[in-house]
CSV table of C-alpha atoms in Angstrom, one decimal:
chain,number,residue,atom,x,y,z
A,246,UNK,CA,85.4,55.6,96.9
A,247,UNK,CA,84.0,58.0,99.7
A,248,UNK,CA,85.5,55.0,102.2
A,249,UNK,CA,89.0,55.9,100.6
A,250,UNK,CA,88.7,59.8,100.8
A,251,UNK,CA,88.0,59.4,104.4
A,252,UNK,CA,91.0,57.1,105.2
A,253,UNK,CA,92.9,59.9,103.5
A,254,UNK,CA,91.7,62.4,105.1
A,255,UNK,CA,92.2,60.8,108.5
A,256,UNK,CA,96.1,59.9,107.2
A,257,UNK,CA,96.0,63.6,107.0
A,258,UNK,CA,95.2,64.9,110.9
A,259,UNK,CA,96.4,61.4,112.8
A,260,UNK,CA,95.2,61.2,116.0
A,261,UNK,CA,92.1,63.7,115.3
A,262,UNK,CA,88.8,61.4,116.5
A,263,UNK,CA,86.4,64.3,114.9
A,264,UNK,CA,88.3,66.2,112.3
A,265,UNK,CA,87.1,69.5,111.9
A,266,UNK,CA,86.3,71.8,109.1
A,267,UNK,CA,88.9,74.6,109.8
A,268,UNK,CA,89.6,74.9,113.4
A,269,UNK,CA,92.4,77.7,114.7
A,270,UNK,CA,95.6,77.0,116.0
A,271,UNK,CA,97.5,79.0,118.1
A,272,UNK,CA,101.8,78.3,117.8
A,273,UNK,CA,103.1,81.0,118.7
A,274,UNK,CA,102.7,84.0,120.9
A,275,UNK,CA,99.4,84.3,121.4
A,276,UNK,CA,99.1,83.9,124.6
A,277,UNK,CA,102.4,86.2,125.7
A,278,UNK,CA,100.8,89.2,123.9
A,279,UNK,CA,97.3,88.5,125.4
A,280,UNK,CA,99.0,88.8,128.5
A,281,UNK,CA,100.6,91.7,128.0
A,282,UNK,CA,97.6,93.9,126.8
A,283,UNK,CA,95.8,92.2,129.7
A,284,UNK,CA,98.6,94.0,132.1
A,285,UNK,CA,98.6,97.3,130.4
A,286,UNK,CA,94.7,97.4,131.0
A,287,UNK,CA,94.7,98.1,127.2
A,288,UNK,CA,91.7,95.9,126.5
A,289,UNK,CA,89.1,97.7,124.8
A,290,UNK,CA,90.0,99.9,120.9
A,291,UNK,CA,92.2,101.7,122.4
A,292,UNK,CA,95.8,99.9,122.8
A,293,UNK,CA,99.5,99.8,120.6
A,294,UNK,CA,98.3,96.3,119.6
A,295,UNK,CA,95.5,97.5,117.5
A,296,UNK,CA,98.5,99.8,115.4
A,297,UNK,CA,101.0,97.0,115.2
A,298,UNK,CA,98.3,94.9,113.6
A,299,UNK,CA,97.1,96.8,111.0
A,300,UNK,CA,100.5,97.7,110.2
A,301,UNK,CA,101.6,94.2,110.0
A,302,UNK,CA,98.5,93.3,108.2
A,303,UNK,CA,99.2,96.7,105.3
A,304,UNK,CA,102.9,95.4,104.8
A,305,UNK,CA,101.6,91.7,104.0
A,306,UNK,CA,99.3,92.8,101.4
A,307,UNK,CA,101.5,95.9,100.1
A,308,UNK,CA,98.5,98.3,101.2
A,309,UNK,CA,99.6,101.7,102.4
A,310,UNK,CA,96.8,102.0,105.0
A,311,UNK,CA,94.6,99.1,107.2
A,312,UNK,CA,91.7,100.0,109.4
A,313,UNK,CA,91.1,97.3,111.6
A,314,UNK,CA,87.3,96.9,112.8
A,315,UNK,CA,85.4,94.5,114.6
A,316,UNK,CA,84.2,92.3,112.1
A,317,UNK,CA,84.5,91.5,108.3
A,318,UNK,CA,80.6,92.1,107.4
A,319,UNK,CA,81.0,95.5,109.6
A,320,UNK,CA,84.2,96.1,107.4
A,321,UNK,CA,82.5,95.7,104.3
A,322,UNK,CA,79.5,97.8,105.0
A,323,UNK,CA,81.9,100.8,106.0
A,324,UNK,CA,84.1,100.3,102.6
A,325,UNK,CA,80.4,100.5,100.9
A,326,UNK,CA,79.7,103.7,102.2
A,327,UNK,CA,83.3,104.9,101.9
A,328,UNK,CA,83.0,103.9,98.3
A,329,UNK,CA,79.7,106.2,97.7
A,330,UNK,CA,77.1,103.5,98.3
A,331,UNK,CA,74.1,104.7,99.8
A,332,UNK,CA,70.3,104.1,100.1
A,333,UNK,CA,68.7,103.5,96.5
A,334,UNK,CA,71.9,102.1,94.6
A,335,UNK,CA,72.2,99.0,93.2
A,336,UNK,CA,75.2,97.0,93.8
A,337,UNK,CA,76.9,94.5,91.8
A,338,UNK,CA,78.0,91.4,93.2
A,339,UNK,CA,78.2,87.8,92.7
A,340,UNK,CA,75.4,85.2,93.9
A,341,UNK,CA,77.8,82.5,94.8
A,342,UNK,CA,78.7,84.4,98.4
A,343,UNK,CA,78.5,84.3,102.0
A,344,UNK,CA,75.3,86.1,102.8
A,345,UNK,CA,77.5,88.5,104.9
A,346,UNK,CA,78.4,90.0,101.1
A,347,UNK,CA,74.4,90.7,100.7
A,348,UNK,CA,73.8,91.7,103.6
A,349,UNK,CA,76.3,94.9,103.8
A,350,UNK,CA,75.2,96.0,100.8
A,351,UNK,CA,71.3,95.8,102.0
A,352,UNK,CA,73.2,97.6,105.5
A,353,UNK,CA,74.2,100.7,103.2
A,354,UNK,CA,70.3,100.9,102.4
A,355,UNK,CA,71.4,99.5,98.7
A,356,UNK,CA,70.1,96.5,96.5
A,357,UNK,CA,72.6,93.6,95.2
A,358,UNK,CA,72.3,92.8,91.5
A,359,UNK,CA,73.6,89.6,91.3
A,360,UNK,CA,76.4,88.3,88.4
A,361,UNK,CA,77.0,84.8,87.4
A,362,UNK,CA,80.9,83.3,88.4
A,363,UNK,CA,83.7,81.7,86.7
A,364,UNK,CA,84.0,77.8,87.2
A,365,UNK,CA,87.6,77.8,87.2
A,366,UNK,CA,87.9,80.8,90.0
A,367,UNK,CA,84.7,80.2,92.0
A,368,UNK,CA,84.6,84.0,91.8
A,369,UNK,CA,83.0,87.0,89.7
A,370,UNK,CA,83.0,86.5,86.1
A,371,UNK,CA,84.6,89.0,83.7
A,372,UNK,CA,82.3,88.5,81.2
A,373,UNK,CA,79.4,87.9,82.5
A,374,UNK,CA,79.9,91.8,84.2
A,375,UNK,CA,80.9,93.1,81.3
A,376,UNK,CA,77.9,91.6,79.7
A,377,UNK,CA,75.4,92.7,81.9
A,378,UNK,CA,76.7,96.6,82.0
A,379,UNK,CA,76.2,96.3,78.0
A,380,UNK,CA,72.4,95.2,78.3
A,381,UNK,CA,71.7,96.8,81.4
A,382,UNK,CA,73.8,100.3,81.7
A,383,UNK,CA,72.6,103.8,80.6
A,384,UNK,CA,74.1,107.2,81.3
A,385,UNK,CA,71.7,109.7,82.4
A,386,UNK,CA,72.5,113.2,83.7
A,387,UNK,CA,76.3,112.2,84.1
A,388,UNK,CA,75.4,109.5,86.3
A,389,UNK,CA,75.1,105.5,85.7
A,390,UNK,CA,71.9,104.4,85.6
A,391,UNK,CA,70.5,100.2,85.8
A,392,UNK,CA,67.7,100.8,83.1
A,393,UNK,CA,66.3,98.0,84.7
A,394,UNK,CA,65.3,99.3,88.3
A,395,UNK,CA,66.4,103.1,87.7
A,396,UNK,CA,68.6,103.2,90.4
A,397,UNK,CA,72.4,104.0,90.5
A,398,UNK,CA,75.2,101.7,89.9
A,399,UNK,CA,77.3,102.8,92.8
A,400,UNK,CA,79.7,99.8,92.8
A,401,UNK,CA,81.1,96.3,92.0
A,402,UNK,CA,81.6,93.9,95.0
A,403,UNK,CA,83.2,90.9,94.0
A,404,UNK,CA,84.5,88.1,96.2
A,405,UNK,CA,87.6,85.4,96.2
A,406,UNK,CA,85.4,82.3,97.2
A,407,UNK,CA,87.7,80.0,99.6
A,408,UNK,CA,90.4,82.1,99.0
A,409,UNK,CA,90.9,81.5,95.1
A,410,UNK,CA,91.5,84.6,93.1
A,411,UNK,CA,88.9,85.8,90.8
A,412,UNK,CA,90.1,87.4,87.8
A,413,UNK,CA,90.5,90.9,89.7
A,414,UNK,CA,92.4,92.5,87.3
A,415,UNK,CA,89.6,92.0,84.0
A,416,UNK,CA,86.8,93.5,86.9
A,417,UNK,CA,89.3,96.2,87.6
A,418,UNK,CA,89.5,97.2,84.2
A,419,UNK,CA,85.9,96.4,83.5
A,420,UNK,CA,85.0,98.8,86.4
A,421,UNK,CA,87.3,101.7,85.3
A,422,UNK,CA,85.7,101.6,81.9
A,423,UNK,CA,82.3,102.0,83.2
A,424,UNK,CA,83.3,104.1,85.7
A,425,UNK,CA,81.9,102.1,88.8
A,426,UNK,CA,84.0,101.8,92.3
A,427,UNK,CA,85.4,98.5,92.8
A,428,UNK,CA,85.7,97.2,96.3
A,429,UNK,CA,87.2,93.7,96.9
A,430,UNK,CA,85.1,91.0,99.9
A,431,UNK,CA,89.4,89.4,100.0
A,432,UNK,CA,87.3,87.9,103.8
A,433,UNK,CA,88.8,84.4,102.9
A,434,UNK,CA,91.6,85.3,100.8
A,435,UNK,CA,94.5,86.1,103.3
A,436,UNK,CA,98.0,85.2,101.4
A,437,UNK,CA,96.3,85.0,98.2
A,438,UNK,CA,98.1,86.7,95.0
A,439,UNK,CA,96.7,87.4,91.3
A,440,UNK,CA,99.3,88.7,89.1
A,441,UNK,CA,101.6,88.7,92.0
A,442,UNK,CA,99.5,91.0,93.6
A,443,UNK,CA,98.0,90.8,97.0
A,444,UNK,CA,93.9,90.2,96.7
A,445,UNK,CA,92.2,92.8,98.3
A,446,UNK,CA,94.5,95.6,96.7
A,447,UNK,CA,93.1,96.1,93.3
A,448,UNK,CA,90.1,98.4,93.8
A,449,UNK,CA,89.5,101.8,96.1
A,450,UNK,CA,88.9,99.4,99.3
A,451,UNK,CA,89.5,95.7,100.4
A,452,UNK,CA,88.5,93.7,103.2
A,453,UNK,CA,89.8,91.0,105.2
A,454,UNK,CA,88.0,88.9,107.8
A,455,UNK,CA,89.3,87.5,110.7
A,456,UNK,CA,86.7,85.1,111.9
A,457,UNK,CA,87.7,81.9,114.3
A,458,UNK,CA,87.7,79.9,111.0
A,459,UNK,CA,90.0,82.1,108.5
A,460,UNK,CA,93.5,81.6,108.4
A,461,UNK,CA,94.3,84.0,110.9
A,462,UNK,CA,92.2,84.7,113.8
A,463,UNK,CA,91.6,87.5,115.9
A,464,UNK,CA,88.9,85.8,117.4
A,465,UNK,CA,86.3,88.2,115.8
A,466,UNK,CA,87.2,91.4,113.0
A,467,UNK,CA,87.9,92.8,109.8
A,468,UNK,CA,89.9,95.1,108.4
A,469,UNK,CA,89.4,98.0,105.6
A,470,UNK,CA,92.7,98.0,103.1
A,471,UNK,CA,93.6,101.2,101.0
A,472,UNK,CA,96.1,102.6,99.2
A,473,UNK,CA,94.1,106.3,99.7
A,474,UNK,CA,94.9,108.4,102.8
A,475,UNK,CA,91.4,110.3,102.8
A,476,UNK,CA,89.9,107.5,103.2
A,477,UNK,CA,92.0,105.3,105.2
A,478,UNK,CA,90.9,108.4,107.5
A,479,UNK,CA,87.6,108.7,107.6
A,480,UNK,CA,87.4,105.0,107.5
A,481,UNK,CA,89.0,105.5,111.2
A,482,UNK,CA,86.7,108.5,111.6
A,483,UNK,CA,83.3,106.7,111.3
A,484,UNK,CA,84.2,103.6,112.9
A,485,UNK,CA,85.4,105.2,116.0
A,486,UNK,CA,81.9,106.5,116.9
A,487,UNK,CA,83.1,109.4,115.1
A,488,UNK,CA,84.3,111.1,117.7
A,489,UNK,CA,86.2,114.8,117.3
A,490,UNK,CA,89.5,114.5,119.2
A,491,UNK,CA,89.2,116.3,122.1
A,492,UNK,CA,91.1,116.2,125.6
A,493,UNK,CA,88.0,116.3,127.5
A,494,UNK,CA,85.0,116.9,125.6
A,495,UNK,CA,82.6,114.3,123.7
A,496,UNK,CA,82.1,115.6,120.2
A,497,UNK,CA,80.6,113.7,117.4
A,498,UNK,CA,80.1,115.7,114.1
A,499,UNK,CA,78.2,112.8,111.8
A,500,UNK,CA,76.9,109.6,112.7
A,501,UNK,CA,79.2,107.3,113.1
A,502,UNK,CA,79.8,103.4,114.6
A,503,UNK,CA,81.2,102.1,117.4
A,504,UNK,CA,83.6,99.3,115.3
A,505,UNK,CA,86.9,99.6,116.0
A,506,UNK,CA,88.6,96.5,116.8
A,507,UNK,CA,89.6,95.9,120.5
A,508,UNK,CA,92.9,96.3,121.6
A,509,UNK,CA,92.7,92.1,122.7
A,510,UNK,CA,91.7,91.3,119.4
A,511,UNK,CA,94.6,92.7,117.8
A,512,UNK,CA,97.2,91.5,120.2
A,513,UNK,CA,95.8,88.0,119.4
A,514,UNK,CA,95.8,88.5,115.5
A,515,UNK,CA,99.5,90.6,115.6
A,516,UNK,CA,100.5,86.7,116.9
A,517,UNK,CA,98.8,84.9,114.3
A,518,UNK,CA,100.8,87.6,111.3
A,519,UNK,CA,103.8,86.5,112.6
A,520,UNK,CA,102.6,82.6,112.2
A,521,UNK,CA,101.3,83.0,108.9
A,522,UNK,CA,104.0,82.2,106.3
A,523,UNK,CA,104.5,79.2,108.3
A,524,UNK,CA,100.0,78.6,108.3
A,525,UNK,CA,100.1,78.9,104.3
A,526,UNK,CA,103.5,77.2,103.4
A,527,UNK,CA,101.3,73.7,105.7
A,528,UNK,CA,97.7,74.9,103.8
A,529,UNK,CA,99.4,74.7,100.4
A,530,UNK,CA,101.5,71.7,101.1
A,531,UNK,CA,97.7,70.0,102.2
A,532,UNK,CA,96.4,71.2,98.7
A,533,UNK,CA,99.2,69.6,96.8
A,534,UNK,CA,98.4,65.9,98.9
A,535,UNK,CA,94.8,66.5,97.9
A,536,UNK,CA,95.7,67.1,94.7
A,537,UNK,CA,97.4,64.0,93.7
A,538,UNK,CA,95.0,62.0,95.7
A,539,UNK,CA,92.2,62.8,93.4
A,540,UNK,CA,93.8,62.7,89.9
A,541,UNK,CA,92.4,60.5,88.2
A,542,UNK,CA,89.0,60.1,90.0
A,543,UNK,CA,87.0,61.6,87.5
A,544,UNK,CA,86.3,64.2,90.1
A,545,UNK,CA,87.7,68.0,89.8
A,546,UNK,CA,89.7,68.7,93.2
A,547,UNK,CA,89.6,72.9,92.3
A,548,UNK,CA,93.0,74.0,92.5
A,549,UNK,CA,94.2,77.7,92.2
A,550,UNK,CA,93.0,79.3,88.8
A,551,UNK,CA,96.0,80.7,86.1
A,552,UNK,CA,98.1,83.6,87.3
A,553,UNK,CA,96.6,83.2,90.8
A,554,UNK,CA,98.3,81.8,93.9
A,555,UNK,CA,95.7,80.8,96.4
A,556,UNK,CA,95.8,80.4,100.1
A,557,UNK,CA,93.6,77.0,99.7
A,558,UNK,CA,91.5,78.3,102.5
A,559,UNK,CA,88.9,76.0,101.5
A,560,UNK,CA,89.9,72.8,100.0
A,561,UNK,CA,86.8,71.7,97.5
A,562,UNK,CA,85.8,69.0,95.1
A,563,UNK,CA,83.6,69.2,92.6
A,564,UNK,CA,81.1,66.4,92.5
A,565,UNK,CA,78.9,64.7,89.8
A,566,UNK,CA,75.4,66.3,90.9
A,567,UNK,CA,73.3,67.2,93.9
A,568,UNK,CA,72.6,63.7,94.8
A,569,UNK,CA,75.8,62.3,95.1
A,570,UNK,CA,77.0,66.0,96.3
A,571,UNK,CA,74.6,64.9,99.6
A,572,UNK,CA,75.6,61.3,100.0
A,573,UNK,CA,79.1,62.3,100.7
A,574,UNK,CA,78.3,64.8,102.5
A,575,UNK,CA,76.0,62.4,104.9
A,576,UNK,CA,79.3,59.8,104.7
A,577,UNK,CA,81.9,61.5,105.8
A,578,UNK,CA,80.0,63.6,108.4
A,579,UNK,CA,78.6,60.6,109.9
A,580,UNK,CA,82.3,58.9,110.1
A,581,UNK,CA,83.0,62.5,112.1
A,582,UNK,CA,84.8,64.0,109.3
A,583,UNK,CA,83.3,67.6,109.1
A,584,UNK,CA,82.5,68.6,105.3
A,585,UNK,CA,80.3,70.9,103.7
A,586,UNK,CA,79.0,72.5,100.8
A,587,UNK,CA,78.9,75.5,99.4
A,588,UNK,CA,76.6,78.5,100.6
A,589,UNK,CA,73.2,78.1,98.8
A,590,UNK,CA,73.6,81.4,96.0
A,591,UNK,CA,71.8,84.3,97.5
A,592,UNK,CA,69.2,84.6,94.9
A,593,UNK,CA,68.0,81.1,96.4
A,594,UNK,CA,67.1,82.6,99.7
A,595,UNK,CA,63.9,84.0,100.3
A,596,UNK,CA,65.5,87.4,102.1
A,597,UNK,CA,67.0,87.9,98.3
A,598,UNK,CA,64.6,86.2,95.8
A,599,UNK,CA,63.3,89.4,94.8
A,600,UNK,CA,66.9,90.6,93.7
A,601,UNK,CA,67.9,91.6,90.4
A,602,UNK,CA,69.9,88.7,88.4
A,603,UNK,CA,71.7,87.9,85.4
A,604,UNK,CA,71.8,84.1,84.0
A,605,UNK,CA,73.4,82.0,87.2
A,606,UNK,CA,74.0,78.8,85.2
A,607,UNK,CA,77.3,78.1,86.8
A,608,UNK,CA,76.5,79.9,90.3
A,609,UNK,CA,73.7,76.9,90.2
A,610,UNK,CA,75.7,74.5,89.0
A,611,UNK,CA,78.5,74.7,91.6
A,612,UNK,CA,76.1,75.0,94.5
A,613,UNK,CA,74.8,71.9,93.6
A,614,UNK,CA,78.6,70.0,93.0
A,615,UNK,CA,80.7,71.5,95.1
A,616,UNK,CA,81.8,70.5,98.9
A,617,UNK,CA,84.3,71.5,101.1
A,618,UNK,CA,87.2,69.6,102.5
A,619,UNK,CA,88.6,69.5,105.9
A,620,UNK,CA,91.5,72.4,105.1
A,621,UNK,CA,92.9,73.3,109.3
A,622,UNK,CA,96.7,73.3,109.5
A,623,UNK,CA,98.0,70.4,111.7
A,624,UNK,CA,101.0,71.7,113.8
């Protein structure tokens, strides 16, 4: 059977001798507007490319603001602290994450608790949060308290694994009720919709990466979403060393971080905006091939959950168990068709071992099932 997937995979990107994971393509006018910023000397975080991309990238995703920065990890550690995060707050968060998720919460000097995910979503579970707040929560001197280490819930950081929407709107409700700040890790979930509602858009702050592997590339950044003006503000205000404007002097009235996204960067992803109807409409049709492909195998090919619309950033396939999880993997790789599987959960890694956790019984289980599928669009 892996011999088959591999001849369909192949029928998939003809021509392709080593068929990558998710490589970048570049159709339309990337190189014009590169050019361009290149001539106007406009290279650095200062530039009209950097504008025009975070207002192309706020109309997609109906946000009224977007900060663009230069990376997603960076990104989410400034929507931490925007969100009220600080040092000696606990964090809630899912497991089943790129350790970029972790890590800007341990950047903001704060701890992750880490929640068990849905199956069907890859993402945070409802009621596993919901769960956890009732066992774990206490109010004490107007603040929320984890009984367990005494610290601070400060906020809830849930992430759209591969680009399939969790089930935003139950965590949005969840977090309103117990009064903790949601803020959205949307990194992989460009052109993803729950509810017919753009991912990223459903709590204080989202972020979007732009890595060389997401659907659209700037080469390297992030970007901060918000529908709140204050702090679509001082999101701009911190990331820009924060510097008081000033026609000559150099003033800087709190410490700030030089993370604004280069002018180049922008011009490269305002070309890839413009492409990205066209990137999704191929990534979806993809999906639907690997869908039919598979039915019937026995095998799960994970496909987006109810009243969700997924980019299909990640195609994935959901395996028997951990052995036959690694024998495809050491197949196809070795006939030069890249696949992968999932991130090993966070509370698996020494850096995180000591963590706070709830049960992970389906975190585990989908670490140990799950692999990735080559998902690049083939222009």
């Amino acid at each position: 059977m892996f011999e088959d997937i591999i001849g369909f995979i192949r029928d998939q990107y003809p021509g392709v001798e080593t068929i990558p994971l998710h490589a970048p393509v570049f159709p339309g006018r990337e190189k014009a507007y590169l050019e361009e910023c290149i001539d106007s000397t406009y290279v650095s975080s200062v530039g009209p490319f950097v504008e025009a991309f975070e207002k192309a990238l706020a109309d997609f995703v109906g946000s009224r603001h977007a900060v663009a920065v230069v990376n997603g990890t960076q990104a989410l550690f400034v929507a931490l602290k925007l969100a009220g995060v600080e040092g000696g707050c606990d964090v809630l968060t899912q497991s089943l994450t790129f350790v970029a998720t972790a890590n800007a919460i341990r950047y903001a000097g704060a701890q992750p608790v880490f929640i068990d995910v849905d199956e069907d979503t890859l993402g945070l579970s409802p009621r596993a949060l919901e769960a956890f707040l009732q066992s774990h929560a206490v109010i004490s001197a107007g603040r929320l308290l984890n009984r367990t280490s005494g610290r601070p819930l400060a906020a809830c950081l849930p992430m759209h694994t591969l680009g399939h929407p969790c089930r935003i709107d139950e965590i949005s409700r969840i977090c309103t009720e117990w009064g903790v700040p949601l803020v959205e890790d949307a990194a992989e979930s460009l052109g993803s919709f729950y509810l017919d509602r753009h991912t990223g858009t459903f709590g204080r702050l989202g972020v979007f990466s732009f890595n060389g592997n997401k659907i659209v590339t700037t080469g390297g950044g992030g970007i901060i979403v918000t529908d709140d003006e204050a702090l679509a503000r001082r999101a701009r205000h911190l990331t820009t060393t924060a510097k008081v404007p000033h026609p000559w002097e150099f003033l800087h009235d709190e410490l700030g971080y030089n993370f604004r996204m280069p002018n180049l960067n922008a011009a490269l992803g305002l070309a890839q905006m413009e492409s990205l109807p066209r990137f999704l409409g191929h990534k979806r049709a993809l999906a639907g091939r690997y869908a039919g492909f598979f039915e019937g195998t026995g095998w799960r090919f994970v496909q987006q959950p109810a009243a969700g619309m997924s980019n299909y950033w990640l195609n994935a396939l959901l395996l028997d168990d951990e052995p036959q999880r690694d024998a495809f993997l050491r197949t196809t790789n070795e006939a030069k068709v890249m696949t992968r599987c999932l991130w090993r959960p966070m509370h698996m890694l020494d850096l995180y071992r000591h963590c706070q956790t709830g049960a992970l019984p389906v975190t585990e289980s989908l670490y140990r099932r799950l692999v990735n599928l080559p998902s690049g669009v083939f222009l």
